[in-house]
XYZ file of C-alpha atoms in Angstrom:
639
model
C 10.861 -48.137 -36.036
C 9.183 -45.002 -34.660
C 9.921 -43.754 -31.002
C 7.430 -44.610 -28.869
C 6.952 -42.641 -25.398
C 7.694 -44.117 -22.035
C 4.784 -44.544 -20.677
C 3.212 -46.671 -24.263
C 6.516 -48.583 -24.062
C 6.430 -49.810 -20.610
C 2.293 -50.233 -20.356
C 1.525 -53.376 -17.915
C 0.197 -56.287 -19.807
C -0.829 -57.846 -17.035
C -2.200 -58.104 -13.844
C 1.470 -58.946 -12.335
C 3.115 -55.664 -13.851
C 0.869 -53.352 -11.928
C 2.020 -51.551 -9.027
C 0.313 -50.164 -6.535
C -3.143 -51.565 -6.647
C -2.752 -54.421 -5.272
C -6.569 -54.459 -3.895
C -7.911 -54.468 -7.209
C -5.761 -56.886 -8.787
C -5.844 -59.353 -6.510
C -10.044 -58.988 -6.815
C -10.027 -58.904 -10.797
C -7.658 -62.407 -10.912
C -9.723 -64.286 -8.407
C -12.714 -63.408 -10.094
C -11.446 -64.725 -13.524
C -9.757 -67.636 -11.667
C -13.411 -68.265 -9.913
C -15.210 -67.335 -13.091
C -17.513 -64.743 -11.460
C -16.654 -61.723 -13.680
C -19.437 -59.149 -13.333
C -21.173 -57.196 -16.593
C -20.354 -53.641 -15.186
C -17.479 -52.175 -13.692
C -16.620 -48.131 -12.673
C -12.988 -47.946 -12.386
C -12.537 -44.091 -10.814
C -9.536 -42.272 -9.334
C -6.859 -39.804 -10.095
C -5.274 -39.669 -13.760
C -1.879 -42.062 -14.286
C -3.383 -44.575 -12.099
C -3.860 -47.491 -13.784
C -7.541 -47.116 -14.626
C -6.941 -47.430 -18.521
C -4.137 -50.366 -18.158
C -6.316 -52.275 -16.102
C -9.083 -52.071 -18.324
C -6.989 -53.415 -21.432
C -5.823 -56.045 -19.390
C -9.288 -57.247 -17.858
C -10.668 -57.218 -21.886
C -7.754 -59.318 -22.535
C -7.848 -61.943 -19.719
C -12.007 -62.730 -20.180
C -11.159 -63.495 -23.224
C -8.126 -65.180 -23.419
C -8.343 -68.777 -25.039
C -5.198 -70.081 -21.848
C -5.434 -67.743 -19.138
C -2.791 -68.431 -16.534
C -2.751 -67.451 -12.596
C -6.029 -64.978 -14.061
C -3.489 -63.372 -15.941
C -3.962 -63.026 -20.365
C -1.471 -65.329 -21.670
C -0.411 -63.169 -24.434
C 0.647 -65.537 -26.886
C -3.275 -66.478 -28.197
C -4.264 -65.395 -31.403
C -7.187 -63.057 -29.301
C -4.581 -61.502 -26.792
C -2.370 -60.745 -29.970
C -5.259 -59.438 -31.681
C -6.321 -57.216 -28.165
C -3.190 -56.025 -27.941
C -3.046 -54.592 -31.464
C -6.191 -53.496 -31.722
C -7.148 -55.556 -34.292
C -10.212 -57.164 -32.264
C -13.637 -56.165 -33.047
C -15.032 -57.336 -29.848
C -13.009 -54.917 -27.885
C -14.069 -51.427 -27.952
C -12.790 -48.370 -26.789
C -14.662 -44.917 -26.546
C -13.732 -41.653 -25.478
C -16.831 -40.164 -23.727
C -15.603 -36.641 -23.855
C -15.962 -36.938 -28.018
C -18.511 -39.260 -28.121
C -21.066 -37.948 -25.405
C -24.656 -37.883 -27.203
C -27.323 -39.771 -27.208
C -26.906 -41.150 -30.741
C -23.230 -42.381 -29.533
C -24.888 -44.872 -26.980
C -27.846 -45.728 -29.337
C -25.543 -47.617 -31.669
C -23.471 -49.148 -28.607
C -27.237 -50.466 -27.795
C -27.490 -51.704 -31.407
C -24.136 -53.368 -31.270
C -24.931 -55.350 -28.075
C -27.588 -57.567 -30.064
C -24.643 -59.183 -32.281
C -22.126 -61.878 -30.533
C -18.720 -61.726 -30.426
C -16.657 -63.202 -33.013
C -13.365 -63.746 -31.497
C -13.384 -64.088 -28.533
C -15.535 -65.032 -25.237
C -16.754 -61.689 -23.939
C -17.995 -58.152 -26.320
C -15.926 -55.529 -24.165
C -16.998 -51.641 -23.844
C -14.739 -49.793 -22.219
C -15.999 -45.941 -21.894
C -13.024 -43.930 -20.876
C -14.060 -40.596 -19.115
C -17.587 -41.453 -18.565
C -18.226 -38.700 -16.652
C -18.256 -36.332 -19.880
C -21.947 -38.206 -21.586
C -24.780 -35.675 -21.122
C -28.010 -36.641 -18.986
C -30.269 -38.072 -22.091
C -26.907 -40.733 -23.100
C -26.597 -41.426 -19.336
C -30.290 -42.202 -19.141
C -30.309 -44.003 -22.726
C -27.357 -46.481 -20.892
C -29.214 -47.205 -18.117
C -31.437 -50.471 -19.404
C -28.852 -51.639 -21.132
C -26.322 -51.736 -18.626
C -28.869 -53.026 -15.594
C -29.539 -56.185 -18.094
C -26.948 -56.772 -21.085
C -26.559 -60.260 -22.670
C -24.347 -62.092 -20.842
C -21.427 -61.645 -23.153
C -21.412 -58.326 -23.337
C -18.923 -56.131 -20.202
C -18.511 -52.445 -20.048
C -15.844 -51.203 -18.058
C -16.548 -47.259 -17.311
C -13.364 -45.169 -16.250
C -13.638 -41.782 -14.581
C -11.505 -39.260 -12.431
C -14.634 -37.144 -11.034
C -17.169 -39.779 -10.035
C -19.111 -37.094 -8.089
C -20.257 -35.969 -11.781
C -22.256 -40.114 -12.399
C -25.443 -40.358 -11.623
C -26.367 -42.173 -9.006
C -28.328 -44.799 -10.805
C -25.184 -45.525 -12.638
C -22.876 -46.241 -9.732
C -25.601 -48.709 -8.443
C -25.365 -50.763 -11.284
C -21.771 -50.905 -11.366
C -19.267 -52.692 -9.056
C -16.801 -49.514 -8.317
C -13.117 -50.016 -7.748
C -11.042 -46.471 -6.398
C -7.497 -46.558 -7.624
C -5.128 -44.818 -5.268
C -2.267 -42.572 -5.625
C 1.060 -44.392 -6.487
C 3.581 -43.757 -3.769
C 6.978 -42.194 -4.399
C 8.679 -45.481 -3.181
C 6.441 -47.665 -5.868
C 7.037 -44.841 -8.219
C 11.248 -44.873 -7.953
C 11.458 -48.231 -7.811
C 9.672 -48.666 -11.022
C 11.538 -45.515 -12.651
C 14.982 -47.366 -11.819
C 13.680 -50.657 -13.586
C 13.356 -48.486 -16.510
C 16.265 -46.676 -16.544
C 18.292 -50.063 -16.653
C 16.165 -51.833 -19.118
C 16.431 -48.669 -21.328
C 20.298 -48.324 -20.550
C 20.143 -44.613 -18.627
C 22.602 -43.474 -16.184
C 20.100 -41.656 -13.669
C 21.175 -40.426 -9.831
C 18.669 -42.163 -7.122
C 18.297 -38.660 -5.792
C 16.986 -37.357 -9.408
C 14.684 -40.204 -9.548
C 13.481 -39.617 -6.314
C 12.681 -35.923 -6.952
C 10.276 -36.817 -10.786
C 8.765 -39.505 -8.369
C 7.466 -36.778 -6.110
C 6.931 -34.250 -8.534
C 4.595 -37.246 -10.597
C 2.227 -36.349 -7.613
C 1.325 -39.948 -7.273
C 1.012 -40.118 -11.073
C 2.935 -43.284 -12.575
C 2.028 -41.878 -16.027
C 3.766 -38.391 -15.249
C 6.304 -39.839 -13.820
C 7.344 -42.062 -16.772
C 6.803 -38.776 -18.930
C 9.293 -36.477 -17.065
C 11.697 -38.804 -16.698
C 11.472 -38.976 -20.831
C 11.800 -34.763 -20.560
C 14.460 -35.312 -18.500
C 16.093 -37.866 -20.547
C 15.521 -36.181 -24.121
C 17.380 -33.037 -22.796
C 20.082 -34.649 -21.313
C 20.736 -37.228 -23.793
C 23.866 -39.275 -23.770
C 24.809 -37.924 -20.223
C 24.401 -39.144 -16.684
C 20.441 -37.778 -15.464
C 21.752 -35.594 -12.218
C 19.687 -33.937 -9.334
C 20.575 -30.748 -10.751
C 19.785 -30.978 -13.910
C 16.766 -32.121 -13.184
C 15.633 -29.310 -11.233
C 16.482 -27.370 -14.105
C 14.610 -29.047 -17.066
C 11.225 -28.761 -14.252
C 12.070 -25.590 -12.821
C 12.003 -26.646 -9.252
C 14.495 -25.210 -6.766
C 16.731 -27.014 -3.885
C 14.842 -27.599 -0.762
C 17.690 -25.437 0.840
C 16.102 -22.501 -0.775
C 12.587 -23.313 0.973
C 14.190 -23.721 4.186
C 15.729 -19.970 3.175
C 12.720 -18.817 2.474
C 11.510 -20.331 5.832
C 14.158 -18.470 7.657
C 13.259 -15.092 6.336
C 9.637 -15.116 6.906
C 9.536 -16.503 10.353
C 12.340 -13.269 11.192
C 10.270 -10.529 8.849
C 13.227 -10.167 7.044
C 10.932 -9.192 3.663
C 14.137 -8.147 1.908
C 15.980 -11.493 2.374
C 12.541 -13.096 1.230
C 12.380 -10.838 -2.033
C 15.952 -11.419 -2.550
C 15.276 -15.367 -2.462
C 12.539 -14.662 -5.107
C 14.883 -12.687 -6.655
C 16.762 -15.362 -7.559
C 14.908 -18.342 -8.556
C 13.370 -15.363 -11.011
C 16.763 -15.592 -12.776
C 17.569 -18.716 -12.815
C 14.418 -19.303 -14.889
C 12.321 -21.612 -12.102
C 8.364 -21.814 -12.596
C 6.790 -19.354 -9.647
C 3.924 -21.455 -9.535
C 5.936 -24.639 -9.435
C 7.882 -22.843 -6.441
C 4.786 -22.081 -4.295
C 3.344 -25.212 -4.883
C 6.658 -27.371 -3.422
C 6.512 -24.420 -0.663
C 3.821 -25.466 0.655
C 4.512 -29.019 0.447
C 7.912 -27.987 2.208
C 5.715 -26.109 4.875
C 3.511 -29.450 5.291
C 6.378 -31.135 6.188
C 7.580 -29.046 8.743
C 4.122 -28.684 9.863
C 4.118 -32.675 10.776
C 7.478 -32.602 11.800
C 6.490 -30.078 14.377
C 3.465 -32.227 16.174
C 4.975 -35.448 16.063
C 8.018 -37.404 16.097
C 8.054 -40.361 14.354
C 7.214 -39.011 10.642
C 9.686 -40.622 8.614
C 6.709 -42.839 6.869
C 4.747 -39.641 5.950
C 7.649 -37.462 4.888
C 8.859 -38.019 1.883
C 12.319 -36.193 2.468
C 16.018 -37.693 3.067
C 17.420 -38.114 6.331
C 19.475 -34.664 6.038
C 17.078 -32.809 5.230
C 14.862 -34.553 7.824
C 17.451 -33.463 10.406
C 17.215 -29.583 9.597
C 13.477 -29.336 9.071
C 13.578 -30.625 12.915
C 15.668 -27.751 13.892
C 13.724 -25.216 11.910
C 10.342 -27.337 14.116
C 12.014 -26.167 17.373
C 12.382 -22.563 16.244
C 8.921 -21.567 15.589
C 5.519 -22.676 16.366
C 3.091 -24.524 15.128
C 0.484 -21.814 14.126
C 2.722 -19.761 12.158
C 3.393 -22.906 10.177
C -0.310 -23.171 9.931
C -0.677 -19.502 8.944
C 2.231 -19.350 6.314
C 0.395 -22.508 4.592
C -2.827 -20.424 4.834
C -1.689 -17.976 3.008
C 0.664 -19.381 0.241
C -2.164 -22.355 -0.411
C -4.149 -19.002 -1.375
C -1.418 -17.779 -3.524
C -1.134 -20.691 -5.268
C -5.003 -21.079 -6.272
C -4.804 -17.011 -7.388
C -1.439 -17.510 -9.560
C -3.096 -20.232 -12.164
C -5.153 -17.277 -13.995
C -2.537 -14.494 -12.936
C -0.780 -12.496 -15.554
C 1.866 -10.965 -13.011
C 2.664 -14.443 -10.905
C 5.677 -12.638 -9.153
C 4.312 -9.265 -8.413
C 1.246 -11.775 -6.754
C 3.965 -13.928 -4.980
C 6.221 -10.886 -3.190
C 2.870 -9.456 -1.821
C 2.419 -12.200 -0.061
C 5.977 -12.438 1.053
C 5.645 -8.551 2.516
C 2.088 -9.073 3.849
C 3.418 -12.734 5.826
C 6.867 -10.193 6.899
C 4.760 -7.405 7.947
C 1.571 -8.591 10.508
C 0.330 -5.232 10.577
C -0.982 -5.666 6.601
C -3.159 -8.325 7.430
C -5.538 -5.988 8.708
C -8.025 -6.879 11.836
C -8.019 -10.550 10.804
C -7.240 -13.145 13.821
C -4.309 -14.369 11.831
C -2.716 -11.089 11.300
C -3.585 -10.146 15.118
C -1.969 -13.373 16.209
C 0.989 -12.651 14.387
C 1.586 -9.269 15.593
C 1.154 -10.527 19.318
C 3.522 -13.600 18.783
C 5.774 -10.926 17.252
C 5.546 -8.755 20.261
C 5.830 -12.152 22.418
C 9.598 -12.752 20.986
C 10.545 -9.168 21.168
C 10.071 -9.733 25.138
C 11.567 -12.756 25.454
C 14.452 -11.106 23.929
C 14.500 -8.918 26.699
C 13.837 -11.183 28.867
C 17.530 -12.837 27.870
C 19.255 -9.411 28.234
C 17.914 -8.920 31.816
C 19.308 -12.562 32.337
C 22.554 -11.452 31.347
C 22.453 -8.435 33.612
C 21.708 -10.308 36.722
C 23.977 -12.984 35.775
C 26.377 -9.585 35.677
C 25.130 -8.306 39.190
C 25.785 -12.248 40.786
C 29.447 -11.311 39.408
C 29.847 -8.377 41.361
C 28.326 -10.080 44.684
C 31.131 -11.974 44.553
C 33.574 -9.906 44.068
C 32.264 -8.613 47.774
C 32.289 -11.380 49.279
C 36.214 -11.997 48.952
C 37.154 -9.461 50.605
C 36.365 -6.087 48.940
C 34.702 -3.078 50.564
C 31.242 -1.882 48.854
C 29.635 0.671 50.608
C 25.506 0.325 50.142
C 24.133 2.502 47.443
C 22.835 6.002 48.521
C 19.355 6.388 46.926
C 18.873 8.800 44.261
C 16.382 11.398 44.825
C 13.721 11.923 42.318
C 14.211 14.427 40.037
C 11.253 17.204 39.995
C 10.175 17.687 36.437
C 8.398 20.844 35.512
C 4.908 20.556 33.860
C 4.668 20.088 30.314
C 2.985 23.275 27.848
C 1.768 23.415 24.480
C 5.126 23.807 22.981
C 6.342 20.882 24.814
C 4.199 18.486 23.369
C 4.865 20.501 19.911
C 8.539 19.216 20.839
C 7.931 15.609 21.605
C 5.990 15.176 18.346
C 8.749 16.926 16.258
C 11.346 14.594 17.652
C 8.579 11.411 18.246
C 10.554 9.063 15.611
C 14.248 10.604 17.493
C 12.339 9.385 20.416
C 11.545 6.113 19.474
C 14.777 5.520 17.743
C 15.912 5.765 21.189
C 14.372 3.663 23.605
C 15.925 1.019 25.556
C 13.413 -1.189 25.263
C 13.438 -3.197 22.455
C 10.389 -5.340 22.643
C 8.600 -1.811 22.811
C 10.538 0.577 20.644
C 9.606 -2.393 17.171
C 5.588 -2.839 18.060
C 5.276 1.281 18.372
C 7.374 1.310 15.067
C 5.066 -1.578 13.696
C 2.321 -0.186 14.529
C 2.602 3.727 15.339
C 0.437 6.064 16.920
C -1.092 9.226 15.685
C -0.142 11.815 18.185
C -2.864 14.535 19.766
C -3.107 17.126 22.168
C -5.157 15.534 25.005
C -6.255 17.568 28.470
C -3.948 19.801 30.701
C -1.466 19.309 28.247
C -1.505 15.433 28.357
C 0.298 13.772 25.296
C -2.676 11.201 23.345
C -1.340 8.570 21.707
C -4.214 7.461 19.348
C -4.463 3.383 17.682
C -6.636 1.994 15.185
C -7.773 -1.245 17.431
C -8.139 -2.315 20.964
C -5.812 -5.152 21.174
C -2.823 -2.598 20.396
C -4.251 -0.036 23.093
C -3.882 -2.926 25.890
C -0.387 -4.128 25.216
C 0.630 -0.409 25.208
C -1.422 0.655 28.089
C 0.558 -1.938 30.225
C 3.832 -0.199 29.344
C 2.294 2.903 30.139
C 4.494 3.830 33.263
C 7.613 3.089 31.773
C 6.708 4.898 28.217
C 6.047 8.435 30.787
C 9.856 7.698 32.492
C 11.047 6.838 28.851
C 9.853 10.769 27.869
C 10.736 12.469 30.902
C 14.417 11.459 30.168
C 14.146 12.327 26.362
C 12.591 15.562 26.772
C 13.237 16.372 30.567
C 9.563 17.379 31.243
C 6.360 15.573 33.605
C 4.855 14.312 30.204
C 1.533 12.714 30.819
C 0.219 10.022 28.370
C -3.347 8.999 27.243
C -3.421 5.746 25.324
C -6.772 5.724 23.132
C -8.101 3.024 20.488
C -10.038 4.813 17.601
C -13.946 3.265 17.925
C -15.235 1.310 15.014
C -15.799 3.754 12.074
C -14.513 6.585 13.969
C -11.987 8.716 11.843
C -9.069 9.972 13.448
C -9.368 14.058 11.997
C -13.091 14.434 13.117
C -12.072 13.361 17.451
C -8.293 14.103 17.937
C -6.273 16.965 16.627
C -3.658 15.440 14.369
C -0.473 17.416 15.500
C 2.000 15.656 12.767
C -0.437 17.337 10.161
C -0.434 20.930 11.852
C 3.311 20.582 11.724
C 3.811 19.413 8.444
C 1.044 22.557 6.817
C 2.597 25.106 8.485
C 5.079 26.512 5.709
C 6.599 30.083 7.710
C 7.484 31.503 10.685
C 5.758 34.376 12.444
C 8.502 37.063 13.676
C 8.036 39.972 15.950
C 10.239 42.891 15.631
C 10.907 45.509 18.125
C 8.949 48.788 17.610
C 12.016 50.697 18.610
C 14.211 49.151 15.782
C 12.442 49.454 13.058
C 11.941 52.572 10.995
C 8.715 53.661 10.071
C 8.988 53.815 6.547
C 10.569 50.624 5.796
C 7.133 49.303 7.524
C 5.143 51.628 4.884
C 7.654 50.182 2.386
C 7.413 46.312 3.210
C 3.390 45.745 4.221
C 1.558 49.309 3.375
C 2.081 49.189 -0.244
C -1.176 50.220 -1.970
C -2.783 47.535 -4.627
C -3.422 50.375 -7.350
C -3.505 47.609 -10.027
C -6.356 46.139 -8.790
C -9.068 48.089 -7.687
C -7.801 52.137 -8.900
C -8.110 52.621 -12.185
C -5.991 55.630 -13.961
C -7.929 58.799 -14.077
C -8.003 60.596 -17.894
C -6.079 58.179 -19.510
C -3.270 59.000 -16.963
C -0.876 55.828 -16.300
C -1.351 54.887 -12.318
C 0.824 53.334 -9.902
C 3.061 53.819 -7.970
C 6.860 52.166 -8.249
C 7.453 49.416 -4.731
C 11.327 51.134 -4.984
C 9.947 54.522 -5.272
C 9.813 56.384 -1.464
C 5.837 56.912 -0.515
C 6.165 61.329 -1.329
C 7.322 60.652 -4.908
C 4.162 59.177 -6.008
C 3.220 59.984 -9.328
C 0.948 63.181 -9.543
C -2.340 61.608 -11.455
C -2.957 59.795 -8.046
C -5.825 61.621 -5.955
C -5.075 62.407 -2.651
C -8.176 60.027 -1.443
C -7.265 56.999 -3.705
C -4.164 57.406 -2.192
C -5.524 57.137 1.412
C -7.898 54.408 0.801
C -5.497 51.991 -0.937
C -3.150 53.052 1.983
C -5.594 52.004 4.685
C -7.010 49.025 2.737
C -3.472 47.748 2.633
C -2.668 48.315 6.347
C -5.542 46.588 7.073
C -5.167 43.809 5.519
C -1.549 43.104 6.901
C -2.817 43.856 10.557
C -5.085 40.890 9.660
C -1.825 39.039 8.655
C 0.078 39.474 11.570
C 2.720 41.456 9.806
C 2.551 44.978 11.240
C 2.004 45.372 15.609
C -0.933 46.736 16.659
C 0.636 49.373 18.359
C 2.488 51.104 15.460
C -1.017 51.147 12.939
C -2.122 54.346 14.423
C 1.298 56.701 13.826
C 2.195 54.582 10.503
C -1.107 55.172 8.917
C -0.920 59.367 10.538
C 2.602 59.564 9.171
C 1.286 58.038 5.906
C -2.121 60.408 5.317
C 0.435 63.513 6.301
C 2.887 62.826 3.642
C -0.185 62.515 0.659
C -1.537 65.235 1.766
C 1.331 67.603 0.962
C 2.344 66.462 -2.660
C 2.419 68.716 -4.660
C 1.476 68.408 -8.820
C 4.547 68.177 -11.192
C 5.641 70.415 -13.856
C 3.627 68.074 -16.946
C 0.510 69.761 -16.967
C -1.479 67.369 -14.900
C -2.921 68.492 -12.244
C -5.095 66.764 -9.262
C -9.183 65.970 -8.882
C -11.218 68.664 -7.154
C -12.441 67.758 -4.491
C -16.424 68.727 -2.705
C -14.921 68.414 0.067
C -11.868 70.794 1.666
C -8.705 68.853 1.750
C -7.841 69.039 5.432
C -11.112 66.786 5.977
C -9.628 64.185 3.191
C-alpha cells in the first residue's frame, strides 16, 4: 500500500475529530440534528484550518442514510461512497482552475437533475475567491434560489476578494487559528498511534512554527520524521531539519543590540550563517521573540499569551527590566521591515547585518524620531552611568568623614587659586584640532566623551579666536550646549589655554564648506612646510643654484641650431656660450620671480641675488668652438 502523508492519513471524519472550532461544529450538528441545514454556506479563514475537512464532513452527514449525534455514520453505503469519491452527488471544484464563466454554466445545468444517491446534490467550490466577475455574477441566481436539494459550500482564505452580493446570500462561518496547545496535543496523539518517539519540547516547537496551521503542523512533523527515521524526534534536531535557532540565541542577539555591541550582533549572525539556519526564518522568530518580551514588559500575568516555557519565561523577565519598552517597540519596527524586504532579496544577510549596524549605531537612522530617540536614550544611560560613579565617590568621601570623626586630625582644605590661562591664537586652535580625537580620547566624562564620538563635530575658527564646534541638527546642539562649561575646563586642562567654545547646529540645507571654515580639511591639504632661513647663513649662490635656475627648455629656443641649456650641476659663469647675454637675464629674472611668488627666496636678498646674477652674465666670455654671441642694437652695459 502506498504512503500516504500525515495530514490525508489523519483527516477528521467527523464532526467529533475536529479541534479547535468548536463554534462551528457545534452549529453544523444542531442544524442537522434540527434539520434546518441552509442551501449556502462561505466557510473563510486561514489555510490548515479545517475549512476543506469540514466541508467533506457536512456533504457526508446531509446525506447520510443513519446519522448519529449529527455526526455521518460512516458505515452507509453513501458515506462509503463520499468518502471514496465514488459519489456523483458530491462535487468538488477548484475555483483557481475552474474560474470562467462556462465552468459555472454547466454547474447551473447540473442543478436541474436530482441526486441519485443520496439526500442532498453537494457543491463545494474550494478557493472561491479565484472565479472572475462574469462567473461570480453567472452564480448569483442560482445560488439566491437553488432546488432544495441542491447545497454549495464555498471555501476561501481572502474573503475581502467576494463580492458583496455573494456573502449576503451565504451564511459565513470564520475558522480561527489552531492554538499551539490544540496543535501539540493532537501532534502527540499521532506520534503514538503512528509509533514515534518524539520529545514534548520538539513537538511544542512544529506546533508554533505551524503558525496556527494544523495542516503544517502535521506536515513538518512528517519532515521531521522522514529525516530522522528510526530515531527518537529531539528539540535539536528539529531545529535543524527547519533551520530555526535556540531562543538563547535571540535573547543573544537581544543583548547585543540593546548595548550597540554591532560586532557581537554580526558575530551572532555569523553563526547561524554556518550552521546552515534560514535568515528569513531567523528574523521572523526574532520578532516573535521581541513580541514576547514586548508583553512581558507591560504586564505581568502573560503566561496565557506567551507561548514560551517557564525558563525561558523567567529570563525574558530579566531582559523586561533591563530596557524599555520603546526600544522593544523600535527593534520590532525595524526587523518587521526587514523581514517584508528579505522575501524578494537576493543578498538576505548583507540586508539583515544592515539592520543590525543601523539598530547598534542611532546616529544612521538619520533625523527620524526613532533614531533621535535612540540617540537620547543612549545619551540618557551614559549619564546614569555617571551618575553611579559619583555615587561611589561620595559613598568614598562618607568613608573619610569618618575616619575624622574617631579621632584623627584633618586640617580644612586651603582653596586652590584659579589658574590664569593666557588667551588662545590662531595656532592654538590649529593645536586643539590636530589633537581633537587625543582630546576626546581623554575626557573624564564618559556620558560626554561617547555622544561627541557618536556624533562628532566639524571644527571652525569662530570670532576672537573662539573654537566652533559645528552639528548637523538642533537636538545635538542642546545636549552639548548644556555641557558647555565643563567642555571649556575640559580644554583648558588638555591644552593649558582660555579656549572659548561656540556650539552651532548647521540650518536646514545649509552646507557646512559654504558658512564655517573646515579646519580638519586645511590640515589634511596642506602637504609641506614653509622654512625661513637666515640671510646671514646662506650663500648666495646656492640660492641662484636651488630657486633661480632659468627654464631654457621651455620658453628659449637654441639659436642657429646651437644646443641650449644650461646643466642644474653646472656653476651659473660656465654657461654654455650659444646663450645670449639677454636670454640669460630674462630667464634669470622670470625665475626669481616666480619663486618670490612661492615663498622660497626673502624679499630682502632678490635685489643683490638678481645684481650678483646680471654681473656674472655679463662677463662670459665666448669659448674656443667658433661660436660666438648675438649682436646686440643696443650697448651691452645697458643689457
Amino acid at each position: 500500500m502506498p504512503y500516504v502523508a500525515l495530514y490525508r492519513k489523519f483527516r477528521p471524519p467527523t464532526f467529533e475529530d475536529v479541534k479547535g472550532q468548536d463554534h462551528i461544529v457545534t452549529t453544523l450538528k444542531n442544524q442537522i440534528i434540527s434539520d434546518r441545514v441552509g442551501h449556502a454556506y462561505l466557510f473563510c479563514g486561514t489555510r490548515g484550518t479545517g475549512k476543506t475537512s469540514v466541508a467533506k464532513i457536512l456533504s457526508r452527514a446531509v446525506n447520510c442514510e443513519h446519522p448519529v449525534d449529527g455526526n455521518p455514520c460512516g458505515e452507509c453505503e453513501t458515506c462509503r461512497a463520499i468518502a471514496e469519491g465514488r459519489c456523483v452527488d458530491v462535487v468538488e471544484i477548484d475555483a483557481a482552475s475552474n474560474n470562467g464563466v462556462d465552468n459555472i454554466r454547466t454547474i447551473i445545468d447540473e442543478v436541474s437533475y436530482s441526486p441519485t444517491m443520496g439526500k442532498k446534490k453537494v457543491y463545494i467550490i474550494d478557493e472561491v475567491h479565484m472565479l472572475s466577475t462574469g462567473a461570480f455574477n453567472a452564480l448569483l441566481k442560482t445560488l439566491e434560489e437553488p432546488p432544495e436539494y441542491v447545497l454549495f459550500i464555498l471555501a476561501t482564505t481572502e474573503v475581502q476578494k467576494i463580492p458583496i452580493t455573494i456573502l449576503s446570500r451565504c451564511q459565513r462561518y470564520d475558522f480561527h487559528r489552531i492554538t499551539i496547545d490544540t496543535i501539540e496535543d493532537r501532534l502527540k496523539e499521532v506520534t503514538d498511534r503512528e509509533g514515534i518517539k518524539a520529545q514534548e519540547k520538539a513537538l511544542r516547537y512544529i506546533a508554533r512554527a505551524a503558525d496556527g496551521s494544523m495542516r503544517d503542523s502535521l506536515s513538518l512533523l512528517d519532515q521531521c520524521v522522514a529525516f530522522n527515521y528510526g530515531q527518537e524526534l529531539t528539540y535539536d534536531k528539529v531545529l535543524g531539519v527547519l533551520g530555526a535557532v535556540d531562543t538563547s540565541v535571540f535573547g543573544q542577539m537581544f543583548k547585543a543590540l540593546t548595548q550597540s555591541d554591532a560586532k557581537e550582533a554580526l558575530s551572532i549572525l555569523a553563526d547561524v550563517v554556518i550552521q546552515g539556519r534560514e535568515l528569513s526564518q531567523f528574523v521572523a522568530d526574532f520578532v516573535w521573540y521581541l513580541r514576547n518580551l514586548m508583553l512581558v514588559t507591560t504586564s505581568d500575568n502573560v503566561e496565557d499569551v506567551v507561548d514560551i516555557s517557564s525558563d525561558n519565561l523567567e529570563v525574558l523577565k530579566d531582559q523586561a527590566q533591563a530596557t524599555d519598552i520603546d526600544t522593544i517597540m523600535h527593534f520590532i519596527s525595524v526587523f518587521s521591515e526587514l523581514e517584508a524586504s528579505l522575501r524578494f532579496a537576493a543578498q538576505k544577510r548583507i540586508l539583515i547585518e544592515m539592520a543590525l549596524i543601523r539598530v547598534c549605531r542611532p546616529q544612521m537612522e538619520g533625523t527620524t524620531d526613532e533614531g533621535l530617540a535612540q540617540r537620547v536614550r543612549a545619551l540618557e544611560n551614559k549619564a546614569r552611568e555617571s551618575a553611579d560613579i559619583i555615587d561611589r565617590i561620595r559613598n568614598g568621601q562618607i568613608a573619610v568623614t569618618n575616619a575624622a570623626s574617631s579621632g584623627a586630625s584633618l586640617e580644612a582644605p586651603k582653596p586652590v587659586a584659579a589658574r590664569k590661562l593666557d588667551k588662545p591664537i590662531p595656532e592654538d586652535i590649529k593645536a586643539v584640532v590636530d589633537g581633537f580625537d587625543r582630546f576626546l580620547g581623554g575626557m573624564k566624562d564618559a556620558a560626554l566623551k561617547n555622544f561627541m564620538k557618536t556624533d562628532r563635530p566639524r571644527l571652525s575658527l569662530g570670532a576672537d579666536n573662539t573654537l566652533q564646534m559645528v552639528f548637523n541638527n538642533q537636538v545635538t546642539m542642546g545636549i552639548i550646549e548644556a555641557q558647555k562649561k565643563y567642555l571649556e575646563q575640559e580644554l583648558a586642562d588638555a591644552f593649558d589655554k582660555d579656549i572659548k567654545v561656540e556650539i552651532r547646529a548647521l540650518a536646514k540645507g545649509e552646507q557646512f564648506e559654504e558658512s564655517y571654515i573646515d579646519l580638519e580639511a586645511i590640515k589634511s591639504a596642506i602637504q609641506f612646510d614653509v622654512v625661513t632661513e637666515d640671510e646671514e647663513s646662506r650663500p648666495v649662490e646656492d640660492t641662484i643654484s636651488k630657486g633661480s635656475e632659468p627654464d631654457i627648455t621651455s620658453e628659449s629656443q637654441p639659436i642657429d641650431g646651437a644646443s641650449g641649456g644650461i646643466n642644474e650641476n653646472q656653476p651659473m659663469y660656465e654657461a654654455s656660450a650659444d646663450i645670449t647675454e639677454s636670454q640669460a637675464v630674462d630667464e634669470a629674472s622670470a625665475g626669481m620671480i616666480e619663486n618670490q611668488m612661492m615663498g622660497e627666496v626673502p624679499d630682502d636678498i632678490q635685489d643683490a641675488d638678481y645684481g650678483f646674477m646680471t654681473e656674472s652674465l655679463q662677463n662670459l666670455s665666448p669659448e674656443d668652438d667658433g661660436n660666438s654671441f648675438e649682436e646686440k642694437d643696443e650697448p651691452e652695459d645697458e643689457a
